[in-house]
Tab-separated table of C-alpha atoms in Angstrom:
chain	number	residue	atom	x	y	z
A	1	UNK	CA	21.196	-11.666	-22.588
A	2	UNK	CA	18.085	-10.085	-21.069
A	3	UNK	CA	15.748	-7.998	-23.204
A	4	UNK	CA	13.588	-5.437	-21.388
A	5	UNK	CA	10.529	-3.495	-22.519
A	6	UNK	CA	7.684	-1.680	-20.759
A	7	UNK	CA	3.954	-1.158	-21.310
A	8	UNK	CA	1.524	1.416	-19.962
A	9	UNK	CA	-1.893	0.242	-18.726
A	10	UNK	CA	-4.913	2.103	-17.326
A	11	UNK	CA	-6.956	0.475	-14.552
A	12	UNK	CA	-10.613	1.549	-14.350
A	13	UNK	CA	-12.348	1.778	-10.969
A	14	UNK	CA	-15.661	-0.071	-10.636
A	15	UNK	CA	-16.908	2.855	-8.574
A	16	UNK	CA	-15.289	6.296	-8.423
A	17	UNK	CA	-13.279	6.162	-5.185
A	18	UNK	CA	-13.089	9.142	-2.846
A	19	UNK	CA	-9.918	10.238	-1.112
A	20	UNK	CA	-8.870	13.510	0.488
A	21	UNK	CA	-7.067	14.182	-2.815
A	22	UNK	CA	-10.297	13.945	-4.799
A	23	UNK	CA	-12.243	11.291	-6.685
A	24	UNK	CA	-10.309	8.559	-8.484
A	25	UNK	CA	-11.844	7.047	-11.629
A	26	UNK	CA	-8.743	5.561	-13.244
A	27	UNK	CA	-5.247	4.532	-12.144
A	28	UNK	CA	-2.256	4.466	-14.503
A	29	UNK	CA	0.331	1.760	-14.120
A	30	UNK	CA	3.315	0.437	-16.075
A	31	UNK	CA	4.744	-3.046	-16.547
A	32	UNK	CA	8.376	-4.028	-17.063
A	33	UNK	CA	8.721	-7.163	-19.200
A	34	UNK	CA	11.992	-9.112	-19.137
A	35	UNK	CA	12.772	-11.868	-21.649
A	36	UNK	CA	15.633	-14.340	-21.447
A	37	UNK	CA	16.126	-17.828	-22.885
A	38	UNK	CA	12.446	-18.186	-23.767
A	39	UNK	CA	11.273	-17.149	-20.283
A	40	UNK	CA	9.380	-13.989	-19.393
A	41	UNK	CA	9.445	-11.959	-16.188
A	42	UNK	CA	6.789	-9.363	-15.338
A	43	UNK	CA	6.912	-6.542	-12.794
A	44	UNK	CA	4.600	-3.633	-12.039
A	45	UNK	CA	5.716	-0.021	-11.654
A	46	UNK	CA	2.552	1.349	-10.045
A	47	UNK	CA	3.527	5.015	-9.918
A	48	UNK	CA	0.698	6.897	-8.156
A	49	UNK	CA	0.087	10.291	-9.729
A	50	UNK	CA	-0.144	13.071	-7.175
A	51	UNK	CA	1.416	10.925	-4.437
A	52	UNK	CA	4.539	9.107	-5.677
A	53	UNK	CA	7.847	10.935	-5.444
A	54	UNK	CA	8.539	9.698	-8.991
A	55	UNK	CA	5.454	11.412	-10.418
A	56	UNK	CA	7.736	13.418	-12.694
A	57	UNK	CA	7.664	14.419	-16.376
A	58	UNK	CA	10.687	12.186	-17.030
A	59	UNK	CA	9.113	9.027	-15.533
A	60	UNK	CA	8.653	7.163	-18.834
A	61	UNK	CA	12.049	8.368	-20.049
A	62	UNK	CA	13.570	6.811	-16.926
A	63	UNK	CA	11.658	3.589	-17.575
A	64	UNK	CA	13.040	3.525	-21.113
A	65	UNK	CA	16.550	4.212	-19.795
A	66	UNK	CA	16.107	1.305	-17.367
A	67	UNK	CA	15.089	-1.051	-20.175
A	68	UNK	CA	18.006	0.132	-22.332
A	69	UNK	CA	20.439	-0.514	-19.460
A	70	UNK	CA	18.990	-3.761	-18.110
A	71	UNK	CA	22.400	-5.443	-18.609
A	72	UNK	CA	23.692	-3.442	-15.624
A	73	UNK	CA	21.880	-5.970	-13.403
A	74	UNK	CA	19.368	-5.551	-10.603
A	75	UNK	CA	21.615	-4.262	-7.796
A	76	UNK	CA	23.275	-1.574	-9.901
A	77	UNK	CA	19.940	-0.464	-11.335
A	78	UNK	CA	18.326	-0.251	-7.882
A	79	UNK	CA	21.129	2.074	-6.786
A	80	UNK	CA	20.711	4.181	-9.927
A	81	UNK	CA	16.922	4.408	-9.416
A	82	UNK	CA	16.787	5.623	-5.810
A	83	UNK	CA	14.528	8.526	-6.778
A	84	UNK	CA	12.177	6.205	-8.709
A	85	UNK	CA	10.832	3.746	-6.101
A	86	UNK	CA	8.021	2.448	-8.318
A	87	UNK	CA	10.556	1.474	-11.001
A	88	UNK	CA	12.701	-0.145	-8.298
A	89	UNK	CA	9.880	-2.436	-7.188
A	90	UNK	CA	8.867	-3.175	-10.773
A	91	UNK	CA	12.410	-4.393	-11.427
A	92	UNK	CA	12.538	-6.420	-8.200
A	93	UNK	CA	9.298	-8.148	-9.228
A	94	UNK	CA	10.377	-8.684	-12.831
A	95	UNK	CA	13.702	-10.322	-11.911
A	96	UNK	CA	11.958	-12.522	-9.316
A	97	UNK	CA	9.322	-13.404	-11.916
A	98	UNK	CA	12.000	-14.346	-14.447
A	99	UNK	CA	13.610	-16.692	-11.898
A	100	UNK	CA	10.356	-18.318	-10.750
A	101	UNK	CA	8.970	-21.529	-12.217
A	102	UNK	CA	5.661	-19.979	-13.334
A	103	UNK	CA	6.315	-16.232	-13.425
A	104	UNK	CA	4.006	-15.487	-10.496
A	105	UNK	CA	5.202	-17.484	-7.482
A	106	UNK	CA	7.868	-14.995	-6.433
A	107	UNK	CA	8.165	-15.757	-2.697
A	108	UNK	CA	7.162	-19.378	-2.158
A	109	UNK	CA	5.532	-19.930	1.245
A	110	UNK	CA	2.531	-21.421	3.020
A	111	UNK	CA	0.579	-18.466	1.582
A	112	UNK	CA	1.255	-19.445	-2.041
A	113	UNK	CA	0.551	-23.091	-1.204
A	114	UNK	CA	-2.968	-21.980	-0.199
A	115	UNK	CA	-2.315	-23.138	3.337
A	116	UNK	CA	-2.173	-19.834	5.204
A	117	UNK	CA	-4.150	-16.611	4.546
A	118	UNK	CA	-3.066	-13.033	5.346
A	119	UNK	CA	-5.433	-11.077	7.658
A	120	UNK	CA	-6.275	-7.737	6.018
A	121	UNK	CA	-8.278	-4.647	6.811
A	122	UNK	CA	-11.451	-3.832	4.890
A	123	UNK	CA	-11.157	-0.442	3.187
A	124	UNK	CA	-14.009	2.080	3.466
A	125	UNK	CA	-13.887	4.845	0.856
A	126	UNK	CA	-14.962	8.410	1.498
A	127	UNK	CA	-18.447	9.513	0.588
A	128	UNK	CA	-21.630	10.606	2.276
A	129	UNK	CA	-22.614	9.067	5.600
A	130	UNK	CA	-25.107	6.589	4.105
A	131	UNK	CA	-22.588	5.357	1.511
A	132	UNK	CA	-19.866	4.878	4.118
A	133	UNK	CA	-22.224	3.086	6.510
A	134	UNK	CA	-23.323	0.720	3.750
A	135	UNK	CA	-19.700	-0.118	2.956
A	136	UNK	CA	-19.104	-0.916	6.633
A	137	UNK	CA	-22.070	-3.303	6.701
A	138	UNK	CA	-20.793	-4.978	3.531
A	139	UNK	CA	-17.322	-5.442	5.052
A	140	UNK	CA	-18.738	-6.917	8.242
A	141	UNK	CA	-20.888	-9.312	6.238
A	142	UNK	CA	-17.744	-10.310	4.331
A	143	UNK	CA	-16.085	-11.390	7.583
A	144	UNK	CA	-13.737	-8.479	8.279
A	145	UNK	CA	-12.798	-7.798	11.891
A	146	UNK	CA	-10.514	-4.864	11.022
A	147	UNK	CA	-11.810	-1.887	9.056
A	148	UNK	CA	-9.920	1.126	7.752
A	149	UNK	CA	-11.915	4.306	7.091
A	150	UNK	CA	-10.740	7.211	5.009
A	151	UNK	CA	-11.638	10.461	6.777
A	152	UNK	CA	-11.092	14.123	6.001
A	153	UNK	CA	-13.309	14.601	2.935
A	154	UNK	CA	-16.740	15.118	4.493
A	155	UNK	CA	-17.178	17.418	7.486
A	156	UNK	CA	-15.572	16.207	10.697
A	157	UNK	CA	-18.800	16.239	12.749
A	158	UNK	CA	-20.421	13.830	10.246
A	159	UNK	CA	-17.418	11.519	10.506
A	160	UNK	CA	-17.642	11.640	14.306
A	161	UNK	CA	-21.343	10.744	14.099
A	162	UNK	CA	-20.542	7.859	11.791
A	163	UNK	CA	-17.876	6.489	14.158
A	164	UNK	CA	-20.252	6.946	17.075
A	165	UNK	CA	-22.972	4.954	15.310
A	166	UNK	CA	-20.489	2.160	14.521
A	167	UNK	CA	-19.352	1.922	18.124
A	168	UNK	CA	-22.953	1.874	19.347
A	169	UNK	CA	-23.400	-1.331	17.361
A	170	UNK	CA	-19.928	-2.851	17.530
A	171	UNK	CA	-17.370	-2.700	20.347
A	172	UNK	CA	-13.609	-2.654	19.878
A	173	UNK	CA	-13.699	-6.404	20.544
A	174	UNK	CA	-16.026	-6.812	17.552
A	175	UNK	CA	-14.212	-4.507	15.116
A	176	UNK	CA	-10.753	-2.994	15.086
A	177	UNK	CA	-11.168	0.469	13.543
A	178	UNK	CA	-8.340	2.292	11.798
A	179	UNK	CA	-8.777	5.745	10.270
A	180	UNK	CA	-6.675	7.441	7.609
A	181	UNK	CA	-6.705	11.229	7.427
A	182	UNK	CA	-4.229	11.496	4.499
A	183	UNK	CA	-2.857	14.692	6.090
A	184	UNK	CA	-6.263	16.404	6.208
A	185	UNK	CA	-5.875	18.105	9.635
A	186	UNK	CA	-3.949	21.315	10.295
A	187	UNK	CA	-1.269	21.167	13.026
A	188	UNK	CA	-3.280	23.664	15.082
A	189	UNK	CA	-6.448	21.564	15.171
A	190	UNK	CA	-4.981	18.053	15.034
A	191	UNK	CA	-4.586	17.302	18.749
A	192	UNK	CA	-8.135	18.372	19.566
A	193	UNK	CA	-9.464	16.205	16.728
A	194	UNK	CA	-7.401	13.240	17.913
A	195	UNK	CA	-8.881	13.662	21.387
A	196	UNK	CA	-12.389	13.532	19.948
A	197	UNK	CA	-11.533	10.505	17.800
A	198	UNK	CA	-9.976	8.676	20.758
A	199	UNK	CA	-13.413	8.285	22.367
A	200	UNK	CA	-14.214	5.561	19.852
A	201	UNK	CA	-11.536	3.000	20.760
A	202	UNK	CA	-9.698	3.384	17.463
A	203	UNK	CA	-6.618	1.308	16.727
A	204	UNK	CA	-4.739	4.165	15.046
A	205	UNK	CA	-4.880	7.154	12.749
A	206	UNK	CA	-2.723	7.413	9.643
A	207	UNK	CA	-1.001	10.664	8.784
A	208	UNK	CA	-3.178	13.180	10.705
A	209	UNK	CA	-1.229	16.166	9.309
A	210	UNK	CA	0.596	16.624	6.011
A	211	UNK	CA	4.074	15.138	5.723
A	212	UNK	CA	7.207	17.211	6.129
A	213	UNK	CA	6.188	18.879	9.417
A	214	UNK	CA	8.490	16.823	11.618
A	215	UNK	CA	8.347	19.039	14.717
A	216	UNK	CA	4.553	19.260	14.670
A	217	UNK	CA	4.221	15.532	14.058
A	218	UNK	CA	6.696	14.757	16.854
A	219	UNK	CA	4.662	16.860	19.304
A	220	UNK	CA	1.499	15.068	18.200
A	221	UNK	CA	3.045	11.604	18.608
A	222	UNK	CA	4.280	12.536	22.080
A	223	UNK	CA	0.928	13.819	23.378
A	224	UNK	CA	-1.630	11.921	21.306
A	225	UNK	CA	-4.336	9.858	23.042
A	226	UNK	CA	-4.536	7.774	19.854
A	227	UNK	CA	-1.733	5.821	18.154
A	228	UNK	CA	-0.351	7.587	15.082
A	229	UNK	CA	0.886	5.753	11.996
A	230	UNK	CA	3.167	7.507	9.513
A	231	UNK	CA	2.330	6.843	5.875
A	232	UNK	CA	3.008	9.630	3.348
A	233	UNK	CA	5.728	10.834	5.752
A	234	UNK	CA	8.005	8.052	4.498
A	235	UNK	CA	7.731	9.044	0.824
A	236	UNK	CA	10.856	10.626	-0.623
A	237	UNK	CA	13.075	9.734	2.351
A	238	UNK	CA	15.830	7.801	0.621
A	239	UNK	CA	19.009	7.491	2.703
A	240	UNK	CA	19.427	5.334	5.788
A	241	UNK	CA	20.601	8.415	7.728
A	242	UNK	CA	17.465	10.387	6.800
A	243	UNK	CA	15.226	7.432	7.689
A	244	UNK	CA	16.901	7.113	11.089
A	245	UNK	CA	16.570	10.870	11.649
A	246	UNK	CA	12.863	10.832	10.783
A	247	UNK	CA	12.055	7.915	13.080
A	248	UNK	CA	14.070	9.233	16.020
A	249	UNK	CA	12.736	12.792	15.600
A	250	UNK	CA	9.064	11.900	15.293
A	251	UNK	CA	9.006	8.589	17.219
A	252	UNK	CA	5.622	7.425	15.903
A	253	UNK	CA	3.676	4.478	17.274
A	254	UNK	CA	3.514	2.829	13.796
A	255	UNK	CA	4.809	3.200	10.275
A	256	UNK	CA	2.972	1.983	7.185
A	257	UNK	CA	4.970	0.643	4.275
A	258	UNK	CA	3.761	1.002	0.708
A	259	UNK	CA	6.647	-0.692	-1.127
A	260	UNK	CA	5.757	0.986	-4.439
A	261	UNK	CA	6.210	4.393	-2.798
A	262	UNK	CA	9.145	3.814	-0.429
A	263	UNK	CA	11.813	1.931	-2.367
A	264	UNK	CA	10.425	-1.488	-3.155
A	265	UNK	CA	11.094	-4.561	-1.050
A	266	UNK	CA	14.696	-3.660	-0.240
A	267	UNK	CA	13.812	-0.109	0.817
A	268	UNK	CA	10.855	-1.311	2.876
A	269	UNK	CA	12.979	-3.899	4.674
A	270	UNK	CA	15.401	-1.156	5.658
A	271	UNK	CA	12.507	0.897	7.097
A	272	UNK	CA	11.319	-2.157	9.062
A	273	UNK	CA	14.773	-2.863	10.489
A	274	UNK	CA	15.221	0.743	11.609
A	275	UNK	CA	11.697	0.939	13.062
A	276	UNK	CA	12.135	-2.261	15.061
A	277	UNK	CA	15.358	-0.904	16.546
A	278	UNK	CA	13.202	1.868	18.037
A	279	UNK	CA	10.334	-0.472	19.013
A	280	UNK	CA	8.072	1.136	16.397
A	281	UNK	CA	5.481	-1.256	14.964
A	282	UNK	CA	4.544	-1.466	11.284
A	283	UNK	CA	2.285	-2.976	8.674
A	284	UNK	CA	2.257	-3.149	4.859
A	285	UNK	CA	-0.252	-1.587	2.476
A	286	UNK	CA	-0.691	-1.840	-1.278
A	287	UNK	CA	-1.061	1.369	-3.304
A	288	UNK	CA	-3.744	0.578	-5.886
A	289	UNK	CA	-1.540	-1.737	-7.942
A	290	UNK	CA	-3.115	-4.277	-10.272
A	291	UNK	CA	-3.216	-7.908	-9.163
A	292	UNK	CA	0.282	-8.349	-10.605
A	293	UNK	CA	1.793	-5.887	-8.155
A	294	UNK	CA	-0.555	-6.883	-5.328
A	295	UNK	CA	0.457	-10.529	-5.782
A	296	UNK	CA	4.154	-9.766	-5.348
A	297	UNK	CA	3.590	-7.408	-2.411
A	298	UNK	CA	1.312	-9.902	-0.648
A	299	UNK	CA	3.734	-12.799	-1.120
A	300	UNK	CA	6.618	-10.684	0.206
A	301	UNK	CA	4.507	-9.420	3.137
A	302	UNK	CA	3.691	-12.962	4.239
A	303	UNK	CA	7.406	-13.747	4.609
A	304	UNK	CA	7.759	-10.899	7.154
A	305	UNK	CA	5.620	-12.753	9.736
A	306	UNK	CA	3.633	-9.736	10.921
A	307	UNK	CA	0.704	-10.482	13.210
A	308	UNK	CA	-1.194	-7.283	12.359
A	309	UNK	CA	-3.888	-7.086	9.665
A	310	UNK	CA	-2.274	-5.765	6.487
A	311	UNK	CA	-3.682	-3.309	3.934
A	312	UNK	CA	-3.788	-5.627	0.919
A	313	UNK	CA	-7.423	-5.787	-0.155
A	314	UNK	CA	-7.466	-3.433	-3.142
A	315	UNK	CA	-7.466	-5.952	-6.000
A	316	UNK	CA	-11.244	-6.021	-6.431
A	317	UNK	CA	-11.572	-2.275	-7.087
A	318	UNK	CA	-11.026	-2.388	-10.856
A	319	UNK	CA	-13.163	-3.540	-13.790
A	320	UNK	CA	-10.173	-4.552	-15.927
A	321	UNK	CA	-7.833	-6.141	-13.406
A	322	UNK	CA	-6.087	-9.422	-14.242
A	323	UNK	CA	-7.621	-12.756	-13.220
A	324	UNK	CA	-5.415	-14.203	-10.503
A	325	UNK	CA	-5.367	-16.694	-7.611
A	326	UNK	CA	-5.798	-13.804	-5.123
A	327	UNK	CA	-9.144	-13.960	-3.327
A	328	UNK	CA	-10.479	-11.910	-0.422
A	329	UNK	CA	-12.411	-14.221	1.883
A	330	UNK	CA	-13.474	-13.952	5.541
A	331	UNK	CA	-11.418	-10.813	6.108
A	332	UNK	CA	-8.244	-12.369	4.706
A	333	UNK	CA	-6.309	-12.425	1.440
A	334	UNK	CA	-5.914	-15.959	0.163
A	335	UNK	CA	-3.957	-17.505	-2.693
A	336	UNK	CA	-6.140	-20.159	-4.316
A	337	UNK	CA	-3.573	-21.835	-6.520
A	338	UNK	CA	-6.211	-23.794	-8.439
A	339	UNK	CA	-7.141	-20.456	-10.077
A	340	UNK	CA	-5.270	-19.390	-13.194
A	341	UNK	CA	-3.688	-16.088	-14.115
A	342	UNK	CA	-4.912	-14.202	-17.174
A	343	UNK	CA	-2.727	-11.349	-18.426
A	344	UNK	CA	-4.030	-11.459	-21.992
A	345	UNK	CA	-4.940	-7.735	-21.741
A	346	UNK	CA	-1.207	-7.096	-21.950
A	347	UNK	CA	-0.580	-9.422	-24.920
A	348	UNK	CA	2.145	-11.093	-22.870
A	349	UNK	CA	2.625	-14.826	-22.503
A	350	UNK	CA	4.056	-15.710	-19.074
């Protein structure tokens, strides 16, 4: 007999972090705790307010319903929770955690044996030009060869100047540059802005216009001089038929999978399968989970054998994250299994 409960937890940013949706100072998250035969399983439901499709008034009620009905089993619950992707992934993690020998080694691999790191991009947060340039220098000093810049919050000409100054110092062979617009451009101006951005040998741009504008996005993907990666576009697209329709209609160069936002591991694997059928490339990104969620997402990502740098370097952003074996080193995420976990903040013994 499995007993299930949940706990709310607030992560505090070390530095207020700028996005096109405003400044983030805290991040709410929830943990599902499963108990059976003296063992404990832990999963994170990292619902992202203002972004997740399950940012709804009944979110905690649904979490409570899930705990009350845990005896239905994982597969049945996943089907019942289609509109709550962050609860889906929390359950997937928690059941894996319950089955694992230590509660944290969910997908055993060369990564968890500390034999093989995952290349990741260094994330540059929005701010003034000097702040963003300093972050870039810090990432380069930390050994990153792929950098992702948030754009769309300061004026576009300043962002162009910043990219220009980076490329004057570092060629595309030195640094792979990705930019993320978070839907900041209007459909009318997007193509012209992409043309200007393409002068800087960028790898790709994420979500240049807001999601839900399939025809506009399809036209952009067809005529863009710069590879486009769909990100928010995937949120709230649940059925296999709708996923197929989106990919065939828009035909992007890349999709980006945030498992917490798009249906957990199972939902993400379906996106990957459908994308590969259309020769669309992909990578995985975390969505400001704590180290508990990041750990599971990173371990799962490693098993997919992607050669692209992944977006998994967000664990060091918070003052009250959980001590874990995850370490960012030389532009990679590594699992140093001589380091211990500490989840004492949650009053849970794993």
